Amino acid sequence: DVKVTQSSRYLVKRTGEKVFLECVQDMDHENMFWYRQDPGLGLRLIYFSYDVKMKEKGDIPEGYSVSREKKERFSLILESASTNQTSMYLCASRQSGANEQFFGPGTRLTVL
Amino acid sequence: GEDVEQSLFLSVREGDSSVINCTYTDSSSTYLYWYKQEPGAGLQLLTYIFSNMDMKQDQRLTVLLNKKDKHLSLRIADTQTGDSAIYFCAESIGYQLIWGAGTKLIIKP
C-alpha cells in the first residue's frame, strides 16, 4: 500500500513564525504536490515537484516555498506565517504518468 | 481559465440513490476523477473515467460523462451512512488536476 505521511495533524503557530510542513511517501513516486483546502474552494495547488530538486509553482504560491532534496520528501515552508494561511494542507504523490494521486491525512494549520 | 463546478451539499435518504454532478470547462481533459474525503482524512480516489468513454460502472458506483455538455456525474446506488463524505470532482490538464470545491453528501436516516 502506498503511504503518504505528514509530520503533524494539527499545528498552531504565531504570525511571523517560520513554519515547516513535511511530507514523506514510501513508493518511490516522482511527482509530489502541496495543496491547501478551504471550505467552498476545494483544493488549490500551491507547488508541485515532478522530480528531485525540481519544483513548479501552482495556482497560489505566494507566501510559500518548497524543498525537494530527496525523492521521498517534499517540504512546504511558510517563511513568515500570516493569519490568512490558516488552512488544511494536503500533500499528495503520484507515479509519473499514472492517474492516481495518493494523499496524506492533512495538516490543519492555525496561525494566530 | 479552467474551472470545475459542483454543488456544495447533497442530502439523500439512506437506501436511496445519490447523484453528484460536476461541470468542467476544459475540453482537452484526458481523465476525469471522483475522489472521496471522509471526515478527518485525506482524499482517496474513488473512480475515474477516460474522456472517450461515456459510462463506467463499478459495483454501487456509476460514472456518466457527457463530453458535449462537459458534465460528469457520480451515482451511488443504495446510499449508506458510510457514504457520508465530501466528494471531489477533478479534471486532468497535463500533470495537474483541477479540482471542484467538493460536494458534501449528507445521509438522512
Short mmCIF file of C-alpha atoms in Angstrom, two decimals:
data_model
loop_
_atom_site.label_atom_id
_atom_site.label_comp_id
_atom_site.label_asym_id
_atom_site.label_seq_id
_atom_site.Cartn_x
_atom_site.Cartn_y
_atom_site.Cartn_z
CA ASP A 1 0.00 0.00 0.00
CA VAL A 2 1.18 3.49 -0.83
CA LYS A 3 1.66 5.56 2.26
CA VAL A 4 1.90 9.32 2.37
CA THR A 5 2.60 10.74 5.80
CA GLN A 6 2.58 14.31 7.00
CA SER A 7 4.60 15.42 10.01
CA SER A 8 1.73 16.88 12.02
CA ARG A 9 -2.05 16.53 12.03
CA TYR A 10 -2.55 19.82 13.88
CA LEU A 11 -0.26 22.80 14.20
CA VAL A 12 -0.70 26.18 15.88
CA LYS A 13 1.75 28.96 15.07
CA ARG A 14 2.01 32.68 15.62
CA THR A 15 2.02 35.37 12.95
CA GLY A 16 5.52 35.89 11.61
CA GLU A 17 6.86 32.45 12.57
CA LYS A 18 8.62 30.27 10.04
CA VAL A 19 6.66 27.05 9.54
CA PHE A 20 7.81 23.76 8.03
CA LEU A 21 5.34 21.14 6.85
CA GLU A 22 6.90 17.82 5.95
CA CYS A 23 5.55 15.13 3.67
CA VAL A 24 7.06 11.70 3.09
CA GLN A 25 5.97 8.99 0.64
CA ASP A 26 7.25 5.44 0.56
CA MET A 27 6.50 4.34 -3.02
CA ASP A 28 9.32 5.99 -4.95
CA HIS A 29 6.92 8.34 -6.71
CA GLU A 30 8.45 11.05 -8.88
CA ASN A 31 5.67 13.61 -8.55
CA MET A 32 4.67 15.31 -5.30
CA PHE A 33 2.14 18.06 -4.63
CA TRP A 34 1.15 20.52 -1.93
CA TYR A 35 -2.44 21.76 -1.80
CA ARG A 36 -4.42 23.85 0.59
CA GLN A 37 -8.06 23.04 1.19
CA ASP A 38 -10.52 25.70 2.27
CA PRO A 39 -14.30 25.31 2.64
CA GLY A 40 -16.14 26.15 -0.56
CA LEU A 41 -12.89 26.50 -2.52
CA GLY A 42 -11.85 22.88 -2.86
CA LEU A 43 -8.18 22.09 -3.33
CA ARG A 44 -5.83 24.71 -4.67
CA LEU A 45 -2.36 23.76 -5.81
CA ILE A 46 0.46 25.63 -4.08
CA TYR A 47 3.52 23.91 -5.55
CA PHE A 48 4.39 20.65 -7.19
CA SER A 49 7.59 18.79 -7.86
CA TYR A 50 7.98 16.38 -10.75
CA ASP A 51 11.32 15.07 -9.53
CA VAL A 52 14.11 15.63 -7.02
CA LYS A 53 15.22 19.26 -6.85
CA MET A 54 12.55 20.20 -9.42
CA LYS A 55 9.66 22.44 -8.49
CA GLU A 56 6.92 24.35 -10.23
CA LYS A 57 4.56 27.00 -8.91
CA GLY A 58 0.93 26.07 -8.71
CA ASP A 59 -2.02 28.43 -8.59
CA ILE A 60 -1.31 30.10 -5.23
CA PRO A 61 2.46 30.03 -4.49
CA GLU A 62 2.66 33.47 -2.85
CA GLY A 63 3.89 33.28 0.73
CA TYR A 64 5.15 29.69 0.32
CA SER A 65 8.29 27.94 -0.78
CA VAL A 66 9.17 24.26 -1.14
CA SER A 67 12.14 21.95 -0.95
CA ARG A 68 12.67 18.53 -2.55
CA GLU A 69 16.17 17.34 -1.71
CA LYS A 70 15.25 13.65 -1.60
CA LYS A 71 12.75 11.78 -3.70
CA GLU A 72 10.62 10.66 -0.79
CA ARG A 73 10.35 14.02 0.97
CA PHE A 74 8.62 17.24 -0.07
CA SER A 75 8.62 20.15 2.37
CA LEU A 76 6.37 23.19 2.36
CA ILE A 77 7.77 26.31 4.03
CA LEU A 78 5.91 29.37 5.20
CA GLU A 79 8.66 31.95 5.60
CA SER A 80 6.55 34.29 7.74
CA ALA A 81 3.18 32.83 8.64
CA SER A 82 0.12 35.03 8.35
CA THR A 83 -3.44 34.53 9.58
CA ASN A 84 -4.73 34.07 6.01
CA GLN A 85 -2.58 30.94 5.80
CA THR A 86 -4.76 29.22 8.37
CA SER A 87 -5.97 26.21 6.41
CA MET A 88 -5.82 22.47 5.86
CA TYR A 89 -2.68 21.50 3.95
CA LEU A 90 -2.69 18.30 1.92
CA CYS A 91 0.30 16.57 0.40
CA ALA A 92 -0.02 14.07 -2.45
CA SER A 93 2.28 11.91 -4.52
CA ARG A 94 1.96 10.17 -7.85
CA GLN A 95 3.94 7.88 -10.09
CA SER A 96 4.88 9.90 -13.14
CA GLY A 97 2.31 9.32 -15.91
CA ALA A 98 -0.12 7.49 -13.63
CA ASN A 99 -3.67 8.57 -12.94
CA GLU A 100 -3.97 8.41 -9.21
CA GLN A 101 -2.65 10.90 -6.69
CA PHE A 102 -2.23 9.46 -3.20
CA PHE A 103 -2.95 11.82 -0.36
CA GLY A 104 -1.66 12.21 3.15
CA PRO A 105 -4.09 12.79 6.03
CA GLY A 106 -3.55 16.55 6.02
CA THR A 107 -2.17 19.11 8.46
CA ARG A 108 -4.60 21.59 9.93
CA LEU A 109 -2.58 24.77 10.48
CA THR A 110 -3.87 27.62 12.61
CA VAL A 111 -1.96 30.90 12.56
CA LEU A 112 -2.80 33.20 15.47
CA GLY B 1 -9.08 29.54 -17.35
CA GLU B 2 -10.02 26.04 -16.29
CA ASP B 3 -12.90 25.68 -13.88
CA VAL B 4 -14.69 22.78 -12.24
CA GLU B 5 -18.01 23.37 -10.50
CA GLN B 6 -20.05 21.29 -8.09
CA SER B 7 -22.91 21.91 -5.70
CA LEU B 8 -21.66 22.23 -2.13
CA PHE B 9 -24.25 19.96 -0.48
CA LEU B 10 -26.48 16.99 -1.31
CA SER B 11 -28.88 15.39 1.14
CA VAL B 12 -30.38 11.94 0.50
CA ARG B 13 -32.22 9.29 2.47
CA GLU B 14 -30.44 6.10 3.41
CA GLY B 15 -31.15 3.46 0.77
CA ASP B 16 -31.87 5.99 -1.99
CA SER B 17 -29.52 6.75 -4.89
CA SER B 18 -27.25 9.78 -4.68
CA VAL B 19 -26.31 11.69 -7.81
CA ILE B 20 -23.48 14.17 -7.54
CA ASN B 21 -22.98 16.44 -10.52
CA CYS B 22 -19.97 18.31 -11.83
CA THR B 23 -19.32 20.60 -14.79
CA TYR B 24 -15.93 21.43 -16.21
CA THR B 25 -14.69 23.83 -18.84
CA ASP B 26 -11.57 22.39 -20.45
CA SER B 27 -12.46 20.04 -23.30
CA SER B 28 -8.87 18.79 -23.57
CA SER B 29 -9.09 16.85 -20.28
CA THR B 30 -7.90 13.28 -20.73
CA TYR B 31 -9.26 11.88 -17.48
CA LEU B 32 -11.92 12.93 -15.01
CA TYR B 33 -11.88 11.78 -11.43
CA TRP B 34 -14.01 11.36 -8.37
CA TYR B 35 -12.25 11.48 -5.03
CA LYS B 36 -13.80 10.88 -1.62
CA GLN B 37 -12.79 12.58 1.62
CA GLU B 38 -14.11 11.11 4.84
CA PRO B 39 -14.16 13.31 7.97
CA GLY B 40 -10.67 13.98 9.30
CA ALA B 41 -8.98 12.09 6.46
CA GLY B 42 -7.13 12.81 3.26
CA LEU B 43 -8.62 12.23 -0.17
CA GLN B 44 -8.95 8.81 -1.70
CA LEU B 45 -9.52 8.02 -5.36
CA LEU B 46 -13.00 6.55 -5.83
CA THR B 47 -13.10 6.12 -9.58
CA TYR B 48 -12.06 7.78 -12.82
CA ILE B 49 -13.17 7.80 -16.43
CA PHE B 50 -11.24 8.29 -19.62
CA SER B 51 -12.55 11.16 -21.72
CA ASN B 52 -13.52 8.94 -24.68
CA MET B 53 -15.88 6.88 -22.51
CA ASP B 54 -19.41 7.89 -21.60
CA MET B 55 -20.08 5.50 -18.76
CA LYS B 56 -18.23 3.45 -16.21
CA GLN B 57 -19.75 1.17 -13.58
CA ASP B 58 -18.06 -0.22 -10.51
CA GLN B 59 -20.33 -2.02 -8.03
CA ARG B 60 -22.58 0.67 -6.49
CA LEU B 61 -20.89 3.48 -8.41
CA THR B 62 -21.84 4.68 -11.89
CA VAL B 63 -19.99 7.50 -13.61
CA LEU B 64 -21.62 9.23 -16.56
CA LEU B 65 -19.72 11.59 -18.83
CA ASN B 66 -21.40 13.92 -21.31
CA LYS B 67 -18.45 15.38 -23.16
CA LYS B 68 -20.56 17.63 -25.34
CA ASP B 69 -22.06 19.37 -22.30
CA LYS B 70 -18.84 18.95 -20.21
CA HIS B 71 -20.89 17.30 -17.49
CA LEU B 72 -19.79 14.50 -15.20
CA SER B 73 -21.92 12.72 -12.64
CA LEU B 74 -21.40 10.12 -9.93
CA ARG B 75 -24.32 7.94 -8.95
CA ILE B 76 -24.13 5.95 -5.72
CA ALA B 77 -26.80 3.26 -5.53
CA ASP B 78 -28.33 2.23 -2.18
CA THR B 79 -26.63 5.04 -0.27
CA GLN B 80 -25.37 4.01 3.17
CA THR B 81 -24.27 6.02 6.22
CA GLY B 82 -20.69 5.07 5.38
CA ASP B 83 -21.02 7.07 2.17
CA SER B 84 -21.13 10.31 4.20
CA ALA B 85 -18.18 12.29 2.92
CA ILE B 86 -17.13 15.13 0.67
CA TYR B 87 -16.90 14.11 -2.98
CA PHE B 88 -14.50 15.98 -5.23
CA CYS B 89 -14.62 16.07 -8.99
CA ALA B 90 -11.33 16.77 -10.78
CA GLU B 91 -10.13 17.00 -14.37
CA SER B 92 -6.60 16.35 -15.56
CA ILE B 93 -4.78 19.02 -17.51
CA GLY B 94 -1.27 17.78 -18.26
CA TYR B 95 0.12 16.53 -14.95
CA GLN B 96 -2.08 18.81 -12.88
CA LEU B 97 -5.55 18.21 -11.54
CA ILE B 98 -8.14 20.98 -11.50
CA TRP B 99 -10.48 20.44 -8.58
CA GLY B 100 -14.06 21.27 -7.84
CA ALA B 101 -14.99 22.68 -4.42
CA GLY B 102 -16.41 19.35 -3.25
CA THR B 103 -19.98 18.18 -2.56
CA LYS B 104 -20.79 17.20 0.98
CA LEU B 105 -23.10 14.17 0.95
CA ILE B 106 -25.46 14.11 3.93
CA ILE B 107 -27.36 10.91 4.66
CA LYS B 108 -30.74 11.15 6.37
CA PRO B 109 -31.97 8.07 8.27
#
